[in-house]
PDB file of C-alpha atoms in Angstrom:
ATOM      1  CA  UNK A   1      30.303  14.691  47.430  1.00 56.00           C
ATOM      2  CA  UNK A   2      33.120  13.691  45.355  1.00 71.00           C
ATOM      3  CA  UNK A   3      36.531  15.179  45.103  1.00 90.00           C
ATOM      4  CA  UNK A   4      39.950  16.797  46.092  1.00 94.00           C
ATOM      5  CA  UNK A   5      38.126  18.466  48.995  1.00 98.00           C
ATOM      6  CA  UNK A   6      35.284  15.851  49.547  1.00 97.00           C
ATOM      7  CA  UNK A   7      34.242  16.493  53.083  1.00 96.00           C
ATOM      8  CA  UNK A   8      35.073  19.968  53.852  1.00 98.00           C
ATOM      9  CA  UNK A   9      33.326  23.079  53.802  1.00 98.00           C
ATOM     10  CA  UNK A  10      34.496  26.136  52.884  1.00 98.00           C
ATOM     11  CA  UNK A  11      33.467  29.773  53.570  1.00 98.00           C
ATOM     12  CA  UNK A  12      34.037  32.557  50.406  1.00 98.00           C
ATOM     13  CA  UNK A  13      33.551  36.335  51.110  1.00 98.00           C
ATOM     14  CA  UNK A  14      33.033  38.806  48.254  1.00 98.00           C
ATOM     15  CA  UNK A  15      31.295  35.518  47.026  1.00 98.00           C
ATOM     16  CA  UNK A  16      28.648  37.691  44.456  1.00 95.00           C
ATOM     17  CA  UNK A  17      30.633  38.178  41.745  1.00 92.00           C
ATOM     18  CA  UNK A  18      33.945  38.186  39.721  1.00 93.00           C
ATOM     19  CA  UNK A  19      36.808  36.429  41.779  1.00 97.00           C
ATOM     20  CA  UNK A  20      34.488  35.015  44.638  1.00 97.00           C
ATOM     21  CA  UNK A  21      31.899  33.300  41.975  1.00 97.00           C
ATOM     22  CA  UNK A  22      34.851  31.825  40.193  1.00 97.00           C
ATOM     23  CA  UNK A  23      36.355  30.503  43.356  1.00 98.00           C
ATOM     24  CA  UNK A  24      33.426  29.095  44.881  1.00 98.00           C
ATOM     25  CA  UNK A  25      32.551  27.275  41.219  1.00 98.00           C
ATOM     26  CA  UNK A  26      35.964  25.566  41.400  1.00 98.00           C
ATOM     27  CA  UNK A  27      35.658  24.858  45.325  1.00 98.00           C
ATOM     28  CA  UNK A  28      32.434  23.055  44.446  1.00 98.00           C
ATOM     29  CA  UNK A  29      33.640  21.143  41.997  1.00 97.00           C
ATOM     30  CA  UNK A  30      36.444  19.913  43.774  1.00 98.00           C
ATOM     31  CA  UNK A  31      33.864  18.672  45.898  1.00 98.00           C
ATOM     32  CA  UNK A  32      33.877  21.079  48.923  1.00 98.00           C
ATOM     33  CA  UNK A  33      30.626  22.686  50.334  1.00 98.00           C
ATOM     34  CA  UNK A  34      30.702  26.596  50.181  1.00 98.00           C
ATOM     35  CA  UNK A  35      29.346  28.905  52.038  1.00 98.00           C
ATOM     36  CA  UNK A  36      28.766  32.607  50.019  1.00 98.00           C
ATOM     37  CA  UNK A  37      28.973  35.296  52.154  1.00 98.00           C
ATOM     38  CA  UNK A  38      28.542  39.028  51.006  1.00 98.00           C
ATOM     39  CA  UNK A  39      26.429  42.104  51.632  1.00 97.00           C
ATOM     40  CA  UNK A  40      23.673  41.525  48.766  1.00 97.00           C
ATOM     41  CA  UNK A  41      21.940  38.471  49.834  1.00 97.00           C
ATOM     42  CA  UNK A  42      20.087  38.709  46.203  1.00 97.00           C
ATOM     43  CA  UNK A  43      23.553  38.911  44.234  1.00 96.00           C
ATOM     44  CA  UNK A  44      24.594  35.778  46.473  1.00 98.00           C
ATOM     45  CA  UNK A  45      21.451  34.105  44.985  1.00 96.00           C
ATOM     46  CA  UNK A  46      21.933  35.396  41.431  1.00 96.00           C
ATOM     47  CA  UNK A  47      25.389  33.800  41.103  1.00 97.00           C
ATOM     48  CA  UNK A  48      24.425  30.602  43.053  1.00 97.00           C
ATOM     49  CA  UNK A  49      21.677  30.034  40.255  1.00 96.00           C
ATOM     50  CA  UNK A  50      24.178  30.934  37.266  1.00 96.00           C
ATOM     51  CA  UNK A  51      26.562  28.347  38.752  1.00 97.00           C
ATOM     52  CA  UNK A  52      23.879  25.805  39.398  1.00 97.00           C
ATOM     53  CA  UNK A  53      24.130  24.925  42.892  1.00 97.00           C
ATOM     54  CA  UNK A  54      22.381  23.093  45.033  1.00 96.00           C
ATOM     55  CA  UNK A  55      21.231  23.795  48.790  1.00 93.00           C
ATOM     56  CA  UNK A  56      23.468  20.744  49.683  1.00 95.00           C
ATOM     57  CA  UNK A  57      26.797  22.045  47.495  1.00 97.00           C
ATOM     58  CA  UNK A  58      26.275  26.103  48.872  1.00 96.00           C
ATOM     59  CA  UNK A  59      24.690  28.239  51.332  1.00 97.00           C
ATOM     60  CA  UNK A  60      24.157  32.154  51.328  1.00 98.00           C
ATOM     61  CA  UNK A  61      24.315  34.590  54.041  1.00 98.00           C
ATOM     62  CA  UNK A  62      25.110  38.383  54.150  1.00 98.00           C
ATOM     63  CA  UNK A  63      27.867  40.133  56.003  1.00 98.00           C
ATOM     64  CA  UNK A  64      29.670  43.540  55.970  1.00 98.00           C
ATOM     65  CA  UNK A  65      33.225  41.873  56.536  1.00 98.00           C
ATOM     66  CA  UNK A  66      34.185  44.907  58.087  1.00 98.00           C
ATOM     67  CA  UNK A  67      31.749  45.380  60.524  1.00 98.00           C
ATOM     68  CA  UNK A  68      32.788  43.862  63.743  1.00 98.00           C
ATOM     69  CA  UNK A  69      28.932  43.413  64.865  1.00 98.00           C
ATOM     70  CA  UNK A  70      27.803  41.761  61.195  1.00 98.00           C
ATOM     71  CA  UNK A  71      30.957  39.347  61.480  1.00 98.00           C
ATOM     72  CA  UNK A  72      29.817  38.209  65.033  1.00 98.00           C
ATOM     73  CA  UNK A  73      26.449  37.774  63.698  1.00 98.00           C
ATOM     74  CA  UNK A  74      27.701  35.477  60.818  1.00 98.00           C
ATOM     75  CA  UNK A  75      29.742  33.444  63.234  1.00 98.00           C
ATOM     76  CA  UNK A  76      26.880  32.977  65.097  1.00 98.00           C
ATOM     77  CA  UNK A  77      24.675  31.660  62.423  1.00 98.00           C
ATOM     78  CA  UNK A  78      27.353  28.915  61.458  1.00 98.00           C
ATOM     79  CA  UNK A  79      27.824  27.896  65.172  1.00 96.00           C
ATOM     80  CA  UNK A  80      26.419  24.365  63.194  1.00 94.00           C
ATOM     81  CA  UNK A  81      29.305  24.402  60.037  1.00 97.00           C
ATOM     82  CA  UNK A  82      32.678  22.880  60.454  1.00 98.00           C
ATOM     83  CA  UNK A  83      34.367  25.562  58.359  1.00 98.00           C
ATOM     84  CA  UNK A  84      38.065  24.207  57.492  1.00 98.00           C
ATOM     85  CA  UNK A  85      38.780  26.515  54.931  1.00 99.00           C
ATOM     86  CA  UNK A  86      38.398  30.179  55.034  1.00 99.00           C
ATOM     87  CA  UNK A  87      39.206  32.422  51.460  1.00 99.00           C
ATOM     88  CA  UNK A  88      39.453  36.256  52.370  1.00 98.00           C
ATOM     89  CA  UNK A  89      38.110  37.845  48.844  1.00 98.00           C
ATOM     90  CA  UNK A  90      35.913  40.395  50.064  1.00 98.00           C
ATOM     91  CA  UNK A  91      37.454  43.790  48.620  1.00 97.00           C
ATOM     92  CA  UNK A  92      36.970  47.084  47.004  1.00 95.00           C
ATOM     93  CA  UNK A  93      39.207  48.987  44.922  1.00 91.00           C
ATOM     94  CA  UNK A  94      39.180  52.637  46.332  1.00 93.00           C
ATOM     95  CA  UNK A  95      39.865  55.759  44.480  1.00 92.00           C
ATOM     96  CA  UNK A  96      42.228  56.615  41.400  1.00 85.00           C
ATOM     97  CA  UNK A  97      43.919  59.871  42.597  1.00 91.00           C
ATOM     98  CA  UNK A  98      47.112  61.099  43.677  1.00 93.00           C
ATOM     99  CA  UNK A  99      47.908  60.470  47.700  1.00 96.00           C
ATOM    100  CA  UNK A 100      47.564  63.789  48.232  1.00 97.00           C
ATOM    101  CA  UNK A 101      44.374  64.289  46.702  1.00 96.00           C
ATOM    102  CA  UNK A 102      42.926  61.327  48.482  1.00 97.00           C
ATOM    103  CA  UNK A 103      40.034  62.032  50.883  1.00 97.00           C
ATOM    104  CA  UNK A 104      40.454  60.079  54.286  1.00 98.00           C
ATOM    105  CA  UNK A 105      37.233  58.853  54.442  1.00 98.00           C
ATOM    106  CA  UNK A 106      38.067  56.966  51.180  1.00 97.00           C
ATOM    107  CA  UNK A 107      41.749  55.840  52.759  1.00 97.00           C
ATOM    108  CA  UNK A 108      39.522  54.627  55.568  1.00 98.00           C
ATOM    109  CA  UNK A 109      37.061  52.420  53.387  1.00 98.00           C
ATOM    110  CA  UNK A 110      39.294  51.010  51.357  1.00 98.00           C
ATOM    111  CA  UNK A 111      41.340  49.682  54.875  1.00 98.00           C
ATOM    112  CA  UNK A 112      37.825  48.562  56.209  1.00 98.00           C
ATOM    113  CA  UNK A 113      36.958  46.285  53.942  1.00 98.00           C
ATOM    114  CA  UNK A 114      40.512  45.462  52.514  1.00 98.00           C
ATOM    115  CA  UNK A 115      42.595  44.757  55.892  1.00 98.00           C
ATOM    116  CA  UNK A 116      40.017  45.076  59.131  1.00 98.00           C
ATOM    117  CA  UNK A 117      37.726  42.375  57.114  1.00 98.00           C
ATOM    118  CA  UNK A 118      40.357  39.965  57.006  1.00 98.00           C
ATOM    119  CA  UNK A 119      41.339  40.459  60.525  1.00 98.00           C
ATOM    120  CA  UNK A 120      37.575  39.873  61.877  1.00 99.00           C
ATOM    121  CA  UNK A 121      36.498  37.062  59.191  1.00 99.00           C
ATOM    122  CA  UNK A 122      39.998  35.158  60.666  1.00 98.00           C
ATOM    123  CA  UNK A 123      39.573  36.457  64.480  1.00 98.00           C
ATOM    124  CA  UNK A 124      35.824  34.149  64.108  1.00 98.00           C
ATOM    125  CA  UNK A 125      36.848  31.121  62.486  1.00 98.00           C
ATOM    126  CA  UNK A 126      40.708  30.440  63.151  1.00 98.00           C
ATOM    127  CA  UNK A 127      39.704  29.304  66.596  1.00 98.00           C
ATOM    128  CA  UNK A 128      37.037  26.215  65.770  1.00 98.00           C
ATOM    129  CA  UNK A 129      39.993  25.285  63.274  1.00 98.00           C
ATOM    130  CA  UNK A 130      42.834  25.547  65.609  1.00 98.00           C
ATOM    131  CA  UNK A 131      40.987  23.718  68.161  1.00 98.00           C
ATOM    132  CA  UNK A 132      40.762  20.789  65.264  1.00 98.00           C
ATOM    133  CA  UNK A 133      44.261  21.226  64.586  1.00 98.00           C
ATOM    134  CA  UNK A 134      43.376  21.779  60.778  1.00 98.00           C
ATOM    135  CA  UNK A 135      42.119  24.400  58.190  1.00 98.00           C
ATOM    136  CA  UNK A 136      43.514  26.699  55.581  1.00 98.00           C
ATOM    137  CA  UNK A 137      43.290  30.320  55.341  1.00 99.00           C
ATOM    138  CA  UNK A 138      43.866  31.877  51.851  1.00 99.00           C
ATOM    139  CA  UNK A 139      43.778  35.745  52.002  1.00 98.00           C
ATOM    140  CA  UNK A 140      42.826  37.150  48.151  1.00 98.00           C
ATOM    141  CA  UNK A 141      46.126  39.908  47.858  1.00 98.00           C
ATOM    142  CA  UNK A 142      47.279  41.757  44.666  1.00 96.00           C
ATOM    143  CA  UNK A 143      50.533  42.192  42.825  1.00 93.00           C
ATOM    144  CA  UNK A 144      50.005  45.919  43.632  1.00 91.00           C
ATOM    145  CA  UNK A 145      50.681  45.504  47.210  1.00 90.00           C
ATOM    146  CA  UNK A 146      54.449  44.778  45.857  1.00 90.00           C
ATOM    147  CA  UNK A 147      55.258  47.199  43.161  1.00 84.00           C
ATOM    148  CA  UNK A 148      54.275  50.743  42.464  1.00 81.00           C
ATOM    149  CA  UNK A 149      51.167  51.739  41.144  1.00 82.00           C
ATOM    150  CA  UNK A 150      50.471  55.469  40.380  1.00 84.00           C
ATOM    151  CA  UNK A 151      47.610  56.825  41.850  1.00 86.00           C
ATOM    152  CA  UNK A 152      46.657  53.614  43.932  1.00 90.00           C
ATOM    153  CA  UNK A 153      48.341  54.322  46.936  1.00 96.00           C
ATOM    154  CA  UNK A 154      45.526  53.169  49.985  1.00 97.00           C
ATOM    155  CA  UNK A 155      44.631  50.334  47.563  1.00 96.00           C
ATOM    156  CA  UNK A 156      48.165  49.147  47.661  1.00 96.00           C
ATOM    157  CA  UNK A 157      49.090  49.995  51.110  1.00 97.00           C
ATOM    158  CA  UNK A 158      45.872  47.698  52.053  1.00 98.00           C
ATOM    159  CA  UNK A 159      47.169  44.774  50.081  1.00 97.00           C
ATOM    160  CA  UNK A 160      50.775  45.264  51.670  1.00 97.00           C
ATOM    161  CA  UNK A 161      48.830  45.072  54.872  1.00 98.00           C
ATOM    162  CA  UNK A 162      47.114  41.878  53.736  1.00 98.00           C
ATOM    163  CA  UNK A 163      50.806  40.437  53.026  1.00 98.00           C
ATOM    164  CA  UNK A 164      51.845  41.042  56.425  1.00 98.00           C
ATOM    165  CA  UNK A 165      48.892  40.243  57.707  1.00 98.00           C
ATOM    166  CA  UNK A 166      48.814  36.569  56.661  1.00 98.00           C
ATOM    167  CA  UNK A 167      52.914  35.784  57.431  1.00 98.00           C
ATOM    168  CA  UNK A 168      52.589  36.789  60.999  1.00 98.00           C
ATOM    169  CA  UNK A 169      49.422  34.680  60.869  1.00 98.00           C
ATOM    170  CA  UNK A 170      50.665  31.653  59.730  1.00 98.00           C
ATOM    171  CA  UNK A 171      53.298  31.417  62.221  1.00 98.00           C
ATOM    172  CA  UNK A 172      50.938  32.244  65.008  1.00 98.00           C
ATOM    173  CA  UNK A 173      49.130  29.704  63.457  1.00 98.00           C
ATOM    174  CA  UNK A 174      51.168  26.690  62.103  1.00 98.00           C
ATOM    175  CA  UNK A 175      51.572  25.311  65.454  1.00 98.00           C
ATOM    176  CA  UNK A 176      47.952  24.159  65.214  1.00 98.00           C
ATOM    177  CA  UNK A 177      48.597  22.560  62.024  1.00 98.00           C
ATOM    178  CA  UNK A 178      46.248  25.336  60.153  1.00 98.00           C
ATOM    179  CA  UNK A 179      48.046  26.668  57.082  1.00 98.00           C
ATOM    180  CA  UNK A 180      48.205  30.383  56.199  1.00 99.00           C
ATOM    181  CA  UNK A 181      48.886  32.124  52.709  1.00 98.00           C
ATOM    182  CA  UNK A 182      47.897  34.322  50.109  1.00 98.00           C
ATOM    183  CA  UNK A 183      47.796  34.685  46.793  1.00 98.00           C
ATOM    184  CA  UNK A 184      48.307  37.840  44.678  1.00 97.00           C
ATOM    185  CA  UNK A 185      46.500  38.154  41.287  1.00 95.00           C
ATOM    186  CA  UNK A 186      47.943  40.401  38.841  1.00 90.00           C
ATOM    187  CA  UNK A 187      45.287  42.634  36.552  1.00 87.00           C
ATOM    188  CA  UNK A 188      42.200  39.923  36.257  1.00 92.00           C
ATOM    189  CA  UNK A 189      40.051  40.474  33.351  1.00 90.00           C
ATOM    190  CA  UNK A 190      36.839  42.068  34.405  1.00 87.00           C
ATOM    191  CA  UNK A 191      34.538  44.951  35.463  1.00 84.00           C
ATOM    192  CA  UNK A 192      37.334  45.515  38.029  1.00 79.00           C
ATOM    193  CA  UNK A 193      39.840  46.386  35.286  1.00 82.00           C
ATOM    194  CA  UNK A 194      37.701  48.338  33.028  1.00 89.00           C
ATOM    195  CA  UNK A 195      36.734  50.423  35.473  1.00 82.00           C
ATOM    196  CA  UNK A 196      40.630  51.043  36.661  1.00 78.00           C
ATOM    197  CA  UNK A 197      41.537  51.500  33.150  1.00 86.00           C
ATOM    198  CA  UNK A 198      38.448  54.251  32.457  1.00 90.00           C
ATOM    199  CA  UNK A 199      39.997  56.198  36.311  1.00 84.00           C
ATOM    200  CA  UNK A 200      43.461  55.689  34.420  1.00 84.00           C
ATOM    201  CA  UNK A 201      42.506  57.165  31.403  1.00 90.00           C
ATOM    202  CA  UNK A 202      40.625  60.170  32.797  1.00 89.00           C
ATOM    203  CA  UNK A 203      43.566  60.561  35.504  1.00 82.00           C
ATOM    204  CA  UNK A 204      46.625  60.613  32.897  1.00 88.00           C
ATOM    205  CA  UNK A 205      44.304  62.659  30.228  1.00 91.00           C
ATOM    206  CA  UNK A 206      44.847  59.295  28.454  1.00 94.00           C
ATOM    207  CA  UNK A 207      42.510  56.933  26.061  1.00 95.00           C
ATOM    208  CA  UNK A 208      41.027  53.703  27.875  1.00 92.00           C
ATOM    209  CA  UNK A 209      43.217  51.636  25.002  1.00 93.00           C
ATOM    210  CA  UNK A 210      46.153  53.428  26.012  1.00 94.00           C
ATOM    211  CA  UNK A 211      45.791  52.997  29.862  1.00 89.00           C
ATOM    212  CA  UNK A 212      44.916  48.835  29.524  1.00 90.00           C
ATOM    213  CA  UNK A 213      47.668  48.526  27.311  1.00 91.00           C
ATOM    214  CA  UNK A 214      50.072  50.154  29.403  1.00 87.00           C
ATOM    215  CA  UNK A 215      49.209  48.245  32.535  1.00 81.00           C
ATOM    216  CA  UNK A 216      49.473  44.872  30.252  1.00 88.00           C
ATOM    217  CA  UNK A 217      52.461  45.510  29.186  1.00 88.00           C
ATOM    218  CA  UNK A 218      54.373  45.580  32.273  1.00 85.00           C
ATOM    219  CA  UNK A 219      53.443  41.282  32.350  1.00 90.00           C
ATOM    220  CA  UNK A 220      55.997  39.213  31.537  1.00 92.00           C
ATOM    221  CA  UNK A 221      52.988  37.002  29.251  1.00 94.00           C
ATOM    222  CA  UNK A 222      51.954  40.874  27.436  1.00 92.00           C
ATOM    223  CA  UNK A 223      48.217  39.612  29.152  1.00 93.00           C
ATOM    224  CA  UNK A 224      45.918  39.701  31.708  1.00 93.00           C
ATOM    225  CA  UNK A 225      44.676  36.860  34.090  1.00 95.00           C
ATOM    226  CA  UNK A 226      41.138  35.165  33.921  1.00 96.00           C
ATOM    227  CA  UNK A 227      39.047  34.830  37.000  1.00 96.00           C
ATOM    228  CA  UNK A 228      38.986  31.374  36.073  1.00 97.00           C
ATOM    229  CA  UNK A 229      42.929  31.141  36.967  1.00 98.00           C
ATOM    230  CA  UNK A 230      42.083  32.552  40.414  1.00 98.00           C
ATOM    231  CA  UNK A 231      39.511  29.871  41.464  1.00 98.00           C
ATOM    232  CA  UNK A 232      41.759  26.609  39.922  1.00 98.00           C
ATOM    233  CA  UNK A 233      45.305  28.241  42.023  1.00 98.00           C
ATOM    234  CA  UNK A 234      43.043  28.583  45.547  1.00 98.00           C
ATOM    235  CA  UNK A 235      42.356  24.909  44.664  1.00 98.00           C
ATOM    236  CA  UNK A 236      45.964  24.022  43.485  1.00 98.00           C
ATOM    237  CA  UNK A 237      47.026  25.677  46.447  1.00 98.00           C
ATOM    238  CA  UNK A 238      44.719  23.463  49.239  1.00 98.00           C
ATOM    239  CA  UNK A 239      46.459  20.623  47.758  1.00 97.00           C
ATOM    240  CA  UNK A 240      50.050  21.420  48.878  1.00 97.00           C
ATOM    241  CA  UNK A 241      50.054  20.414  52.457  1.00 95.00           C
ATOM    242  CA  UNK A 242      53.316  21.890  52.862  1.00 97.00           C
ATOM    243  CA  UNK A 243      52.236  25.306  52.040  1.00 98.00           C
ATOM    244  CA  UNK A 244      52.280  28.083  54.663  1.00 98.00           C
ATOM    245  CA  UNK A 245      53.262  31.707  55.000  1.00 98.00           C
ATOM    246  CA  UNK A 246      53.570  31.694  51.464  1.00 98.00           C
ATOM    247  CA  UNK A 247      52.665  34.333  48.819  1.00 98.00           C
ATOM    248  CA  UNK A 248      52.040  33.195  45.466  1.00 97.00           C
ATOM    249  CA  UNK A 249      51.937  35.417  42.256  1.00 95.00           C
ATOM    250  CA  UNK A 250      49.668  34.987  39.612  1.00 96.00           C
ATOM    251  CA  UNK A 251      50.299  37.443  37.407  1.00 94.00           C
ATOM    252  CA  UNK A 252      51.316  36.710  34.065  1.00 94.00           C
ATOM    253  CA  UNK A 253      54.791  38.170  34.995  1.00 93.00           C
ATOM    254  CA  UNK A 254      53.566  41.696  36.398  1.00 85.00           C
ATOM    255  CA  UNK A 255      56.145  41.434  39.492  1.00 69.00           C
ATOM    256  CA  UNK A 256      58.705  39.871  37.311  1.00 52.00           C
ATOM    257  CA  UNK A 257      59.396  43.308  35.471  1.00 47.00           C
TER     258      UNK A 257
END
């Protein structure tokens, strides 16, 4: 392969759909090898046909990123990859409602997936990189997890976490010459967003029009980001050797108001 990242392979979770297929496109055609992981083996291969890869550019395999056993299990199947680049996307959304209204189980989920998922995928493949005294780490936050957000409380809280998460890393880290960071998208076009904007609208007795519009207009640009954006700044940011600890915003101005 050809490329910016010629030579290295990278491994995607949440890799089915929205952010993950648009990361993985642009990952492959800055000439890195990707491995998909998610939980629908069959989604993996849906979106590895619509992008038109080949066995030598991808590779599928399923994991529950926050089960401990199904991460060990995926480790163990790549015992033969030299992963050097490792993007954290896996995540789900959890409930529109009030804190107080908020049944644990679905606080619990959200932190499973969002927080415990990035701890485990790192725990199994930061040591093979700092052993080679190289790799990057890029853990997929949100805007949210630095401004408030009615009535997205564990959602926010997990992205926060995710924040933290990946400062303490890096420094932990950097020593072995691995870089940490993450980057925080602001609302991305999608089925993400519509189906906020429908758990808005119902929530606030609201019109979806009224509840998009609202959320857009708190961006400095009066828009949303496309998933597109995502997958070219994960590249952008491989490319900026200097680059650790960091936490970049891609938001069209959300955080700047």
């Amino acid at each position: 392969m050809t490329g910016l990242l010629a030579g290295r392979t990278a491994l995607v979770t949440g890799a089915g759909n929205g952010l993950g297929k648009a990361i993985t496109g642009h990952l492959v055609e800055s000439g890195a090898r990707v491995i998909m992981v998610g939980r629908n083996l069959d989604k993996l291969a849906q979106t590895r046909d619509v992008l038109g890869l080949t066995d030598d550019q991808c590779r599928a395999e399923s994991c529950d990123v926050a089960d401990p056993a199904s991460v060990e299990r995926l480790a163990l199947a790549l015992r033969g990859e030299s992963v050097s680049i490792v993007v954290n996307n896996a995540g789900v959304p959890g409930p529109v409602s009030d804190l107080v209204d908020i049944d644990p189980r679905d606080w619990d989920e959200v932190f499973a997936t969002n927080v415990r998922g990035v701890y485990l995928i790192c725990r199994a493949f930061l040591p093979a990189m700092m052993n080679a005294r190289s790799g990057d780490i890029i853990n997929i936050a949100s805007v949210s997890g630095k401004r408030p957000l009615a009535g997205r409380t564990p959602y926010c809280a997990s992205k926060m976490a995710v924040i933290g998460l990946t400062t303490t890393l890096a420094a932990e880290a950097g020593p072995y010459d691995v870089r940490v960071n993450s980057l925080s998208p602001g609302p991305v076009r999608g089925p993400r967003m519509e189906r906020n904007f429908r758990m808005e609208a119902e929530r606030s007795s609201s019109s979806y029009d009224q509840a998009e519009a609202a959320f857009v207009s708190r961006a400095a640009l009066g828009r949303m980001v496309e998933e597109e954006e995502i997958g070219q700044a994960v590249v952008a940011m491989l490319q900026m050797r200097g680059l650790t600890a960091a936490d970049i915003d891609l938001s069209a101005g959300m955080v700047a108001r």
